[in-house]
mmCIF file of C-alpha atoms in Angstrom:
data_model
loop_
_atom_site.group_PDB
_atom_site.id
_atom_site.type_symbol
_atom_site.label_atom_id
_atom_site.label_comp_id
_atom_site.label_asym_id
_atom_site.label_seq_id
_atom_site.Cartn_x
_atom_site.Cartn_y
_atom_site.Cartn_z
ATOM 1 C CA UNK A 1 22.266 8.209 2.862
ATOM 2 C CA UNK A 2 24.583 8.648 0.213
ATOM 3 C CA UNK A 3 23.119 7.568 -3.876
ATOM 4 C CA UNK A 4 26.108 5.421 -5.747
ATOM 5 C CA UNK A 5 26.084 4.743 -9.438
ATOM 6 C CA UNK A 6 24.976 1.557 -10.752
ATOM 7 C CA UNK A 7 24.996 -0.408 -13.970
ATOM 8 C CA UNK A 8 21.229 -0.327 -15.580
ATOM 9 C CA UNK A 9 22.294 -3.567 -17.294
ATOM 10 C CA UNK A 10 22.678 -5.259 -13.838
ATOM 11 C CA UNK A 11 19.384 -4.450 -12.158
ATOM 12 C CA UNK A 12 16.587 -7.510 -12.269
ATOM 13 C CA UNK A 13 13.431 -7.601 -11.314
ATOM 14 C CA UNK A 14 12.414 -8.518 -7.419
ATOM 15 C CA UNK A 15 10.804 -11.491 -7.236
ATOM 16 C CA UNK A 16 8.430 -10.119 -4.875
ATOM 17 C CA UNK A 17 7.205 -7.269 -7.345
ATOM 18 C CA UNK A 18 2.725 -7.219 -7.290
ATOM 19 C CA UNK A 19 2.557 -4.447 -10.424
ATOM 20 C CA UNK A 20 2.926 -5.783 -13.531
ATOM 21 C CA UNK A 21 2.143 -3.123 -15.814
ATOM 22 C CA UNK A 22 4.749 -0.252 -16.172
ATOM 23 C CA UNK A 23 2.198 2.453 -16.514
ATOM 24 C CA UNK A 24 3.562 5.051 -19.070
ATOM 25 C CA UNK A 25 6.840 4.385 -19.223
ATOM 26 C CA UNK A 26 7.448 6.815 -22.490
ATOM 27 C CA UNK A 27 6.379 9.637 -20.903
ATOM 28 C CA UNK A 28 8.567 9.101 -17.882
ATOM 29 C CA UNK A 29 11.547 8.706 -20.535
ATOM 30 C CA UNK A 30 10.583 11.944 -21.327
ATOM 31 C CA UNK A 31 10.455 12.992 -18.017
ATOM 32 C CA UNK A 32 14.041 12.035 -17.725
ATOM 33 C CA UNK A 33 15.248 13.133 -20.403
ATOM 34 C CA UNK A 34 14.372 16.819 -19.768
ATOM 35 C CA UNK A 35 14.890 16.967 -16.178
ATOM 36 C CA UNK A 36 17.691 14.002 -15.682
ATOM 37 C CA UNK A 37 17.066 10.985 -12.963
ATOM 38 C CA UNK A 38 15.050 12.817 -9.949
ATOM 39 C CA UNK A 39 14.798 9.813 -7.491
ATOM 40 C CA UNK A 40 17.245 7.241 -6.673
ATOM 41 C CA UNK A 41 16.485 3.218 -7.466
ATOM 42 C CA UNK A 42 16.101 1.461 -4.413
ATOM 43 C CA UNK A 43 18.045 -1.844 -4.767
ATOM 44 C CA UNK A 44 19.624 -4.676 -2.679
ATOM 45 C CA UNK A 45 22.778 -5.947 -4.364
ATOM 46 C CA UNK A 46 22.056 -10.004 -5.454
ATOM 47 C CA UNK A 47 25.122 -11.481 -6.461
ATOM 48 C CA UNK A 48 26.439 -9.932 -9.014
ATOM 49 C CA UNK A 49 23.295 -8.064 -9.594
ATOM 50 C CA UNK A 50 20.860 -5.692 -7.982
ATOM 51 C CA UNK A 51 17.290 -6.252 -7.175
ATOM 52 C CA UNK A 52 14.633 -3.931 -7.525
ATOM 53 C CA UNK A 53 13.010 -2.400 -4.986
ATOM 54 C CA UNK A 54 12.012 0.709 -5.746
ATOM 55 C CA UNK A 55 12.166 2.526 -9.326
ATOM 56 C CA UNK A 56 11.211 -0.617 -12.019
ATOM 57 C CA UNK A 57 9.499 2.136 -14.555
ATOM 58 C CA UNK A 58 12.842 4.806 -13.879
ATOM 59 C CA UNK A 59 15.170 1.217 -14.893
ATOM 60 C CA UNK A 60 12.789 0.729 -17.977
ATOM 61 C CA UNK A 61 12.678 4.494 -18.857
ATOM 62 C CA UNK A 62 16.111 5.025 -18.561
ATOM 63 C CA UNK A 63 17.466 1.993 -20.004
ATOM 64 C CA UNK A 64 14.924 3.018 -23.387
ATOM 65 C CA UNK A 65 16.738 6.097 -23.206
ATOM 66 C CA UNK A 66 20.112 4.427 -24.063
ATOM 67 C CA UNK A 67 21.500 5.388 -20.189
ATOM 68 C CA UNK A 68 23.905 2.853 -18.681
ATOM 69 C CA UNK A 69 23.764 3.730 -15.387
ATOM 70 C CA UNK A 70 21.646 5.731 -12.450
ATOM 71 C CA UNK A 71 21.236 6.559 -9.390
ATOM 72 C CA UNK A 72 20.697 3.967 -6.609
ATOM 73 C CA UNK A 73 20.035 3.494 -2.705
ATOM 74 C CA UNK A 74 22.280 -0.230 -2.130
ATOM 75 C CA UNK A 75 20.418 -1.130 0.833
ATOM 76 C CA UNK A 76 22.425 -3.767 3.222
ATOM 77 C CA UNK A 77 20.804 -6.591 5.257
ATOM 78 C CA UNK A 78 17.453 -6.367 3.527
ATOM 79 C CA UNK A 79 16.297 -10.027 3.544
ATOM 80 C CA UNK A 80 12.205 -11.258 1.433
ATOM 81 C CA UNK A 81 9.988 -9.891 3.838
ATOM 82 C CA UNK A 82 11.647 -6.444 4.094
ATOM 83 C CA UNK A 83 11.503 -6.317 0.677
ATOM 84 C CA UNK A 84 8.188 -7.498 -0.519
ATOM 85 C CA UNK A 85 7.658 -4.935 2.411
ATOM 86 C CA UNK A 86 9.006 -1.658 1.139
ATOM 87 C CA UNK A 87 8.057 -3.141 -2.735
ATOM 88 C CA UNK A 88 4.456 -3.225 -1.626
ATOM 89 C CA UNK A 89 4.362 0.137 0.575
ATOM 90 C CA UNK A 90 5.977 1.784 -2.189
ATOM 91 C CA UNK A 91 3.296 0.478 -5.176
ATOM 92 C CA UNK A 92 0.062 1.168 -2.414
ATOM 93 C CA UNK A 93 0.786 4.909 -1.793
ATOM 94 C CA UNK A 94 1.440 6.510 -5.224
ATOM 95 C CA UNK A 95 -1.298 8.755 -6.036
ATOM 96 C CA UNK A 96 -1.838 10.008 -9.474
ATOM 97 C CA UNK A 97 -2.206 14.166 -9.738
ATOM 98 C CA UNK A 98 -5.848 15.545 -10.300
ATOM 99 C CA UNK A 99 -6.142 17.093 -13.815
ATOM 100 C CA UNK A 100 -6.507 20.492 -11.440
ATOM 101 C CA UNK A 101 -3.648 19.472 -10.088
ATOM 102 C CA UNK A 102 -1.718 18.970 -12.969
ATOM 103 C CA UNK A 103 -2.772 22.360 -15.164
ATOM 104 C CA UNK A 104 -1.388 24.512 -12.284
ATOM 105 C CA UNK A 105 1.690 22.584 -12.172
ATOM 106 C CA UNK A 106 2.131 23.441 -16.064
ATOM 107 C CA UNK A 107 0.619 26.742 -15.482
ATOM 108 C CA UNK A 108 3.535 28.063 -12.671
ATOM 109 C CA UNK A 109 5.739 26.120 -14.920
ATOM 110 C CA UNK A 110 5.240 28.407 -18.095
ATOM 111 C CA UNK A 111 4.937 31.413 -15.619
ATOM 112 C CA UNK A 112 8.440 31.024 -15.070
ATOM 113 C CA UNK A 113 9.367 30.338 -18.667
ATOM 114 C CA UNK A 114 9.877 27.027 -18.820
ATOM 115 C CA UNK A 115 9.570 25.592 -22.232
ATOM 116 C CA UNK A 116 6.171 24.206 -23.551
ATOM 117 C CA UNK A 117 7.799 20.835 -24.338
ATOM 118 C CA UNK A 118 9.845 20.711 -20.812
ATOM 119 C CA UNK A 119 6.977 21.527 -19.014
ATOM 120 C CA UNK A 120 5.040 18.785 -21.194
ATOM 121 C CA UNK A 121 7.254 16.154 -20.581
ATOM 122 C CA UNK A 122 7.892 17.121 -16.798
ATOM 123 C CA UNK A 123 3.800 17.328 -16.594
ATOM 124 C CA UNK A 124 3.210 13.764 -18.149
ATOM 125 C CA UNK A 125 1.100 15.346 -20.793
ATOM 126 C CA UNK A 126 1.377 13.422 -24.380
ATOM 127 C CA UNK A 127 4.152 14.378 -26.883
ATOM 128 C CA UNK A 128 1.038 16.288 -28.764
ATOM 129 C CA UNK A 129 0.294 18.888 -25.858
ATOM 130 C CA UNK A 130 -0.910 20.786 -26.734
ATOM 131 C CA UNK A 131 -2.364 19.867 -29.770
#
């Protein structure tokens, strides 16, 4: 499967969407902007628009950022329940890094001389790290 560019300014919100809360949001905009757009949206074109599927704190980060478009998965013949589907599978199996976790990730990170502030941003850390 192929990614296309879409419009930020076109994506909405699925109706079907549980999470309310964004979650940090900031530090994913920083996230972006060191490392560009990792994952594709995953949308199904409504009309004129697209509906979210997958990727509603990317759209948030990247529109804060200023960027007009990204990256998207247009999935065809979705209908509700394959959405509210993938929407909820996708919410239920994110699982946050330990702190062990994360300190090696930063650690082979610096090993390999990336910058403290990349590997900050990339890491999730706050904009202070270290303070």
């Amino acid at each position: 499967m192929e990614a296309t560019k879409i419009p930020l300014s076109s994506c909405i919100e699925s109706k079907h969407q549980n999470r309310k809360g964004l979650g940090d949001a900031p530090g994913l905009a920083r996230s972006i902007e060191v490392n560009g757009q990792i994952t594709p949206l995953i949308v199904v074109a409504d009309g004129e628009a697209y509906q979210l599927v997958a990727g509603h704190r990317r759209t948030a980060a990247m529109k804060s950022l200023g960027l007009e478009e990204a990256d998207a998965y247009v999935m065809d013949g979705w209908d509700d329940a394959r959405i509210a589907q993938i929407l909820n599978a996708e919410n239920n199996h994110h699982k946050e890094l330990t702190e062990a976790e994360r300190g090696r990730g930063i650690q082979t990170m610096l090993s390999l001389g990336v910058p403290v502030s990349d590997a900050a941003a990339t890491a999730g850390t706050p904009a202070s790290w270290p303070s």
